[in-house]
PDB file of C-alpha atoms in Angstrom:
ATOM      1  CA  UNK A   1       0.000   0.000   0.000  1.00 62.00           C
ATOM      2  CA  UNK A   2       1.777   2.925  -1.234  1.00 78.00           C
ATOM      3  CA  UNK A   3       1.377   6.493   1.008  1.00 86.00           C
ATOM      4  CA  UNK A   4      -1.366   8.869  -0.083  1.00 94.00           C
ATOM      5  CA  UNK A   5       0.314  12.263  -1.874  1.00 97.00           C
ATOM      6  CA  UNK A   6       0.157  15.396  -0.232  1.00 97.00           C
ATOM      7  CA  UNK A   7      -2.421  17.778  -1.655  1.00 98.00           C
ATOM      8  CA  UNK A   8      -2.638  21.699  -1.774  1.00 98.00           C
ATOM      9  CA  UNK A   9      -5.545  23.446  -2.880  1.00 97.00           C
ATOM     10  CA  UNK A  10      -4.546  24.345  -6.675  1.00 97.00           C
ATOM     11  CA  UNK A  11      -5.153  26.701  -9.499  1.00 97.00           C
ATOM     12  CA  UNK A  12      -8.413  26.624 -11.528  1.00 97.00           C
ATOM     13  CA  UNK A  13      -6.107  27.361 -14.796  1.00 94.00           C
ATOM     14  CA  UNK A  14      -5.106  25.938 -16.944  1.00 94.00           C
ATOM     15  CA  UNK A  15      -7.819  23.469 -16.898  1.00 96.00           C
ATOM     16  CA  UNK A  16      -6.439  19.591 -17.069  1.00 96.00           C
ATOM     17  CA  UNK A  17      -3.603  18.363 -15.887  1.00 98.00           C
ATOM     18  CA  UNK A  18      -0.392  20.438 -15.837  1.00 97.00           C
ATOM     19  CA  UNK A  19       2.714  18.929 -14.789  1.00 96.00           C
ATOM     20  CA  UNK A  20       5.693  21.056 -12.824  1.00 95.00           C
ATOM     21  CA  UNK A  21       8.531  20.426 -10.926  1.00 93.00           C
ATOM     22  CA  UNK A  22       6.491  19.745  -7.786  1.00 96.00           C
ATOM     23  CA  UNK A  23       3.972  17.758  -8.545  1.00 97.00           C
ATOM     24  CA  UNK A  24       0.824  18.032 -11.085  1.00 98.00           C
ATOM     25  CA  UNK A  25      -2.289  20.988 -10.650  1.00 98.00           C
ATOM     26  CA  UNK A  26      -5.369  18.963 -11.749  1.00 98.00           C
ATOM     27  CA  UNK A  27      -8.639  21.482 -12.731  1.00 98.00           C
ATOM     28  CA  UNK A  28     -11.961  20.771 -13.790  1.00 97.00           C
ATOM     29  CA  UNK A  29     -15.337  22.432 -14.868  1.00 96.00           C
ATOM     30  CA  UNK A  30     -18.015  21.739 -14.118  1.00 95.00           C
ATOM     31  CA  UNK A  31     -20.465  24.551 -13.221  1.00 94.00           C
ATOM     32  CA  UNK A  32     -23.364  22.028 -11.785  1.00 96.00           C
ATOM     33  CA  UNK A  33     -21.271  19.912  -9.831  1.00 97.00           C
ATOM     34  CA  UNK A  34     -22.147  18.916  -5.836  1.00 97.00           C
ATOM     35  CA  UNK A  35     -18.891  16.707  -5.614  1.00 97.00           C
ATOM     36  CA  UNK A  36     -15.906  15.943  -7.064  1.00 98.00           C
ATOM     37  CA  UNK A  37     -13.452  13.310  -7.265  1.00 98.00           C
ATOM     38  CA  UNK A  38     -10.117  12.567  -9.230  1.00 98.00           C
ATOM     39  CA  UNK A  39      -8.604   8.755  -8.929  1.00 98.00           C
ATOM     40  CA  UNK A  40      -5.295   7.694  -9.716  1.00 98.00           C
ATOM     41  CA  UNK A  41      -4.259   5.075 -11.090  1.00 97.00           C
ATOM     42  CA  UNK A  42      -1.141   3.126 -11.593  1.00 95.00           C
ATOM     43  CA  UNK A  43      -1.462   2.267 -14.981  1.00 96.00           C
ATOM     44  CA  UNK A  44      -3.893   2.391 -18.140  1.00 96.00           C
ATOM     45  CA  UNK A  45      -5.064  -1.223 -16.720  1.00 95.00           C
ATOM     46  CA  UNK A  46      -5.149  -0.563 -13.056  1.00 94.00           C
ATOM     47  CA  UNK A  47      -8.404  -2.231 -12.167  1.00 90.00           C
ATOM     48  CA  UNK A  48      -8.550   0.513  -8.575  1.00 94.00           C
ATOM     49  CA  UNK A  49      -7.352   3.469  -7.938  1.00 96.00           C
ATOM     50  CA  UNK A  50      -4.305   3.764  -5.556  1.00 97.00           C
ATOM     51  CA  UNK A  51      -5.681   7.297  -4.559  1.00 97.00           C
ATOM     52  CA  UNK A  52      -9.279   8.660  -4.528  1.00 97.00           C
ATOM     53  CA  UNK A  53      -9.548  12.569  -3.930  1.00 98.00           C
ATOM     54  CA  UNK A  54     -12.395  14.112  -2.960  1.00 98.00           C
ATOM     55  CA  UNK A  55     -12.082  17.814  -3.383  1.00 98.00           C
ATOM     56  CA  UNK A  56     -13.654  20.354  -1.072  1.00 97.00           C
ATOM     57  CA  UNK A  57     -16.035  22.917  -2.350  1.00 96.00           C
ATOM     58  CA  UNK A  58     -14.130  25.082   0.358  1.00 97.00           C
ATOM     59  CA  UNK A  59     -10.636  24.713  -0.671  1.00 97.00           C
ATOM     60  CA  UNK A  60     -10.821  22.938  -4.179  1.00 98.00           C
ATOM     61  CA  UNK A  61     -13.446  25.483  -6.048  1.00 97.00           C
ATOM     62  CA  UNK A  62     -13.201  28.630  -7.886  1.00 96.00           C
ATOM     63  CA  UNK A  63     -16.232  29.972  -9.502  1.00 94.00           C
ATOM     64  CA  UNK A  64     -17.393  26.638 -12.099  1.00 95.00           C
ATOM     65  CA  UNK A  65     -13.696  24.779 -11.679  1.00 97.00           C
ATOM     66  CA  UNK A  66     -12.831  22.109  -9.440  1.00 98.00           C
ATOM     67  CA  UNK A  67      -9.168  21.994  -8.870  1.00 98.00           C
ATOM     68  CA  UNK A  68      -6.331  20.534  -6.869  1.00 98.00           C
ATOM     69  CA  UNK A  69      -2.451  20.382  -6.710  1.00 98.00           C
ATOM     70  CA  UNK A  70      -0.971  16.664  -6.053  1.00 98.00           C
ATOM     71  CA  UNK A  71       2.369  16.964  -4.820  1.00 98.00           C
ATOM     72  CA  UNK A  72       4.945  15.091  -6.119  1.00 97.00           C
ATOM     73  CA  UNK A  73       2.924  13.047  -8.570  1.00 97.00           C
ATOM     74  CA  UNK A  74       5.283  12.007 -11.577  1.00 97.00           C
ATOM     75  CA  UNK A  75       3.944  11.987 -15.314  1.00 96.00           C
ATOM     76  CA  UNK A  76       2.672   8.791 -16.389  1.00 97.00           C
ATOM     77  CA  UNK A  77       0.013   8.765 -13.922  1.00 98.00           C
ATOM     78  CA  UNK A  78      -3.345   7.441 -14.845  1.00 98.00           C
ATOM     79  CA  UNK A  79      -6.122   9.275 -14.207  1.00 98.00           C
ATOM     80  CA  UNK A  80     -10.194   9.892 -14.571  1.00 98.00           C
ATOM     81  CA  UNK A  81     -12.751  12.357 -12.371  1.00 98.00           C
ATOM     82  CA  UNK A  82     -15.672  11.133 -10.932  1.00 97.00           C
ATOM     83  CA  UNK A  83     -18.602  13.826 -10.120  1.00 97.00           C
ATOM     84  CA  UNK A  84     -21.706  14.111  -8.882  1.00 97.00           C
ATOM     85  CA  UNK A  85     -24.893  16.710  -9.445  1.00 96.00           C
ATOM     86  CA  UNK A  86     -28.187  16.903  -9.973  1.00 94.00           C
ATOM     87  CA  UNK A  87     -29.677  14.650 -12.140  1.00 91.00           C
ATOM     88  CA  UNK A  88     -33.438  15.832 -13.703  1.00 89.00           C
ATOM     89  CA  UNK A  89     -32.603  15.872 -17.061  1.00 89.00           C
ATOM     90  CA  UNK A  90     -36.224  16.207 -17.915  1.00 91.00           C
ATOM     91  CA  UNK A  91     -36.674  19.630 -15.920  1.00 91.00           C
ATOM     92  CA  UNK A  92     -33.077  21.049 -16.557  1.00 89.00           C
ATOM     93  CA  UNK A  93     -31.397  18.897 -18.958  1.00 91.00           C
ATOM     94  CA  UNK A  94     -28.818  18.155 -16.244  1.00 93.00           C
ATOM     95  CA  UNK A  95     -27.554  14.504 -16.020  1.00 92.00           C
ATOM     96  CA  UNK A  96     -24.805  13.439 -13.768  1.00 95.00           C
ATOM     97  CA  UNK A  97     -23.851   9.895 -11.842  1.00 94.00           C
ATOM     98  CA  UNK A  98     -21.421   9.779  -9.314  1.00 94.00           C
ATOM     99  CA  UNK A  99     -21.044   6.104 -10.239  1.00 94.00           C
ATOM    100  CA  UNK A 100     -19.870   6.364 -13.701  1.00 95.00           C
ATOM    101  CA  UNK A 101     -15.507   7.435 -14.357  1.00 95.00           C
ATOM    102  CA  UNK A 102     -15.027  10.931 -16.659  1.00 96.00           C
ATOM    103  CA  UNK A 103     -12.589  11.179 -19.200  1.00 95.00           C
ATOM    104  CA  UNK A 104     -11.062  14.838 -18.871  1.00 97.00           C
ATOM    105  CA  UNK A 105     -11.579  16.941 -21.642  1.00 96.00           C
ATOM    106  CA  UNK A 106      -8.250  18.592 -21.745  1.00 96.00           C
ATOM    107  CA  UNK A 107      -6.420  15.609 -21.535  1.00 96.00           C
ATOM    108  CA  UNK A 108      -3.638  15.105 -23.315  1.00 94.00           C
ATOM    109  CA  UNK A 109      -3.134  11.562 -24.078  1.00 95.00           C
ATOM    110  CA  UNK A 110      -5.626   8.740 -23.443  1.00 96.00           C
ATOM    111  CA  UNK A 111      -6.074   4.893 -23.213  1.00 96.00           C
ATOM    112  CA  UNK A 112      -9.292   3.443 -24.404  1.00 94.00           C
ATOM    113  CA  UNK A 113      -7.825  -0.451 -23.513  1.00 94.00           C
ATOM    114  CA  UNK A 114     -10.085  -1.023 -20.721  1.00 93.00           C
ATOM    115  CA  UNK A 115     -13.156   0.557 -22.653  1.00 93.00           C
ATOM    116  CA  UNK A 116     -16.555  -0.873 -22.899  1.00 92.00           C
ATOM    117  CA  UNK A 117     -19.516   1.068 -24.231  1.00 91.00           C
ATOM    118  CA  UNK A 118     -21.877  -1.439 -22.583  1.00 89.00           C
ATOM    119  CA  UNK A 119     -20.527  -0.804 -19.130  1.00 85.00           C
ATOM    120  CA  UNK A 120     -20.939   2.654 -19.294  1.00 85.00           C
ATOM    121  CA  UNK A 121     -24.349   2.307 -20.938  1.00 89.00           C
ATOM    122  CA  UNK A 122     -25.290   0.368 -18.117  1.00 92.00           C
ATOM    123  CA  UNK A 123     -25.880   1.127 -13.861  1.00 92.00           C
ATOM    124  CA  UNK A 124     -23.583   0.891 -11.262  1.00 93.00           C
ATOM    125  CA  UNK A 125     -19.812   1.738 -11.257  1.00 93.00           C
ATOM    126  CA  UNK A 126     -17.865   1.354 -14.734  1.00 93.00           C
ATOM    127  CA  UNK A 127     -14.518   2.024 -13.119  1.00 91.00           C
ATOM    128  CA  UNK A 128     -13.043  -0.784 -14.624  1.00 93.00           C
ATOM    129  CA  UNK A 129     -14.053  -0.565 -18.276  1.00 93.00           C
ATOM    130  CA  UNK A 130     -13.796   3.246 -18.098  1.00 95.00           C
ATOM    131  CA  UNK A 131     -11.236   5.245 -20.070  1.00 95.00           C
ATOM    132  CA  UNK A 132      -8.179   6.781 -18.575  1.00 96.00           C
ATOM    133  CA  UNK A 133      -6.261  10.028 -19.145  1.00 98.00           C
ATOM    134  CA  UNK A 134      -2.381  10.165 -18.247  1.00 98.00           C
ATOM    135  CA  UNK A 135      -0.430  12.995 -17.080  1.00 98.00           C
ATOM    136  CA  UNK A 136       2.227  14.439 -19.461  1.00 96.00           C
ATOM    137  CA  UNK A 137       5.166  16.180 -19.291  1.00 91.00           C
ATOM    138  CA  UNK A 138       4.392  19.178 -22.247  1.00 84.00           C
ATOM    139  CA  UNK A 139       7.105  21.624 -20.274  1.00 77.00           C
ATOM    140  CA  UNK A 140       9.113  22.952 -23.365  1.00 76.00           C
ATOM    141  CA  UNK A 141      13.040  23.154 -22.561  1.00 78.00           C
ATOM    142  CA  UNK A 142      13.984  26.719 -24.178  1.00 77.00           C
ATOM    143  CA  UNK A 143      17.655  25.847 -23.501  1.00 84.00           C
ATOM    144  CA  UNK A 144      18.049  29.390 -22.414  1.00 84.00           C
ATOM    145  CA  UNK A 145      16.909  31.508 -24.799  1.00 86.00           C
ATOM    146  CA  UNK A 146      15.280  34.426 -23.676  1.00 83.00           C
ATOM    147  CA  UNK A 147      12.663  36.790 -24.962  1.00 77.00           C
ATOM    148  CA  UNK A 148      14.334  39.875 -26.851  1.00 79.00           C
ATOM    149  CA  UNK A 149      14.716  42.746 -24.545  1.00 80.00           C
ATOM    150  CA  UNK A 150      13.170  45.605 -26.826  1.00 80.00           C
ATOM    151  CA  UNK A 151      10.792  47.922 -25.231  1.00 81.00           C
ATOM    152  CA  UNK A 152       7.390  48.205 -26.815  1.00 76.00           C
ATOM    153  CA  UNK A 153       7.665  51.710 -28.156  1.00 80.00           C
ATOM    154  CA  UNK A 154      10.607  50.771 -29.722  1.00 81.00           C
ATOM    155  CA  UNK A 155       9.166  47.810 -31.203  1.00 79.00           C
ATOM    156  CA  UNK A 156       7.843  47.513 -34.879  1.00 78.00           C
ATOM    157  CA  UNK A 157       5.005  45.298 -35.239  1.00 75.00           C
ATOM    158  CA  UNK A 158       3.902  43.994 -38.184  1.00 72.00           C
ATOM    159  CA  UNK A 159      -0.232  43.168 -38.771  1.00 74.00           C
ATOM    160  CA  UNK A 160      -0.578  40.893 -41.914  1.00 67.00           C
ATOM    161  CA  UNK A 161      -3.894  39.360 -43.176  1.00 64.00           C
ATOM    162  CA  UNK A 162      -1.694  35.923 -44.463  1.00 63.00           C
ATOM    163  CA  UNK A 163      -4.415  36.369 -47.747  1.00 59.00           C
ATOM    164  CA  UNK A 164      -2.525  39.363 -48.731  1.00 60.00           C
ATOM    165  CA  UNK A 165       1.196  38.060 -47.951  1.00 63.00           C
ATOM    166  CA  UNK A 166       1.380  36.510 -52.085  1.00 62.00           C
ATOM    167  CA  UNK A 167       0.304  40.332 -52.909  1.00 57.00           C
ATOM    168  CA  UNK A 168       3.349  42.059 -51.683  1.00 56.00           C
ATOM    169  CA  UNK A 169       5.375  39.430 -52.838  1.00 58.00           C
ATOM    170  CA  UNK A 170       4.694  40.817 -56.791  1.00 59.00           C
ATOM    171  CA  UNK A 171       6.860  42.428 -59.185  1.00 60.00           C
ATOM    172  CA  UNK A 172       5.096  45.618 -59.235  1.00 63.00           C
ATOM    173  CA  UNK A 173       4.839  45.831 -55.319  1.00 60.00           C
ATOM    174  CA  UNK A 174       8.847  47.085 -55.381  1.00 62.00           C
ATOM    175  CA  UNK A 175       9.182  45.286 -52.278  1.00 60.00           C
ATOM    176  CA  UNK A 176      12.382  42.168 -52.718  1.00 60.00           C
ATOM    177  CA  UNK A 177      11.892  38.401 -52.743  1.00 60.00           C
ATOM    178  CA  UNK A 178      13.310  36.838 -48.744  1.00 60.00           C
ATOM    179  CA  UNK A 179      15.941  35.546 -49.791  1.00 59.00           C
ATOM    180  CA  UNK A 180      16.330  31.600 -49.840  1.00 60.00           C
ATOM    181  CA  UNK A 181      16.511  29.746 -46.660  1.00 54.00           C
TER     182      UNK A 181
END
């Protein structure tokens, strides 16, 4: 039985699951929601969770997100969100089971290996036939290069509708050819 992670309360943005140094900021919307849940799993075939967490509307909710930082979670963890509402579709069009697994909409990557239609068609818990997302490392190394230090006012910029870029590129425009790459 491996020790629960720490959790802090998070940053609604960006929504989905974005990876740092210290761990991973999960966020969700969901402007309906009573409850909210994110389990982690080991693997894209991990039958349980090793961690179900419930996130407080007191600590884990900003305006319609849901969100929460796990620290020291690695990339290449499994996830899905489970979440709970009301559920009179025929009044408000609102549907939600707290039995059924989410897939996260801003995931990056997912695994569709345990997935059954028919389970999730059906009542009860689908948790293992559901889909699962996976955290991802999409941190971009810039190898130190830093923006250009040019102040704004000394700045040219350049607004080009790329329709008209072929025009200026004529003859008659006077304006040179780039040069080749």
């Amino acid at each position: 039985m491996r020790k629960p992670y720490s959790l802090k309360s998070g940053s609604p943005y960006p929504h989905g699951a974005k990876a740092s140094e210290n761990g991973v900021n999960f966020s969700i919307s969901s402007r309906h929601a009573t409850h909210v849940e994110l389990l982690l799993f080991s693997s894209n075939e991990s039958p349980e969770p090793f961690q179900v967490i419930a996130l407080r509307k007191d600590k884990h909710h900003t305006f319609f997100s849901w969100h929460v930082f796990v620290e020291g979670l690695p990339t290449g963890t499994w996830y899905a969100w489970r979440i709970d509402g009301p559920s009179n579709t025929r009044e408000t069009g609102l549907r939600f089971d707290k039995d059924k697994l989410l897939l996260d909409p801003w995931a990056r990557a997912v695994s569709d290996k345990l997935w059954q239609r028919a389970a999730a068609c059906l009542p009860g818990d689908n948790s293992t036939h559901a889909m699962r997302a996976v955290v991802v490392d999409d941190r971009y190394d810039w190898e130190g290069d830093t923006p250009l230090a040019i102040r704004s006012e000394k700045a040219i910029i350049y607004e080009l509708h790329v329709a008209a870029l072929p025009a200026i590129r004529r003859p008659r425009s006077n304006i040179p050819a780039p040069l080749p790459a």
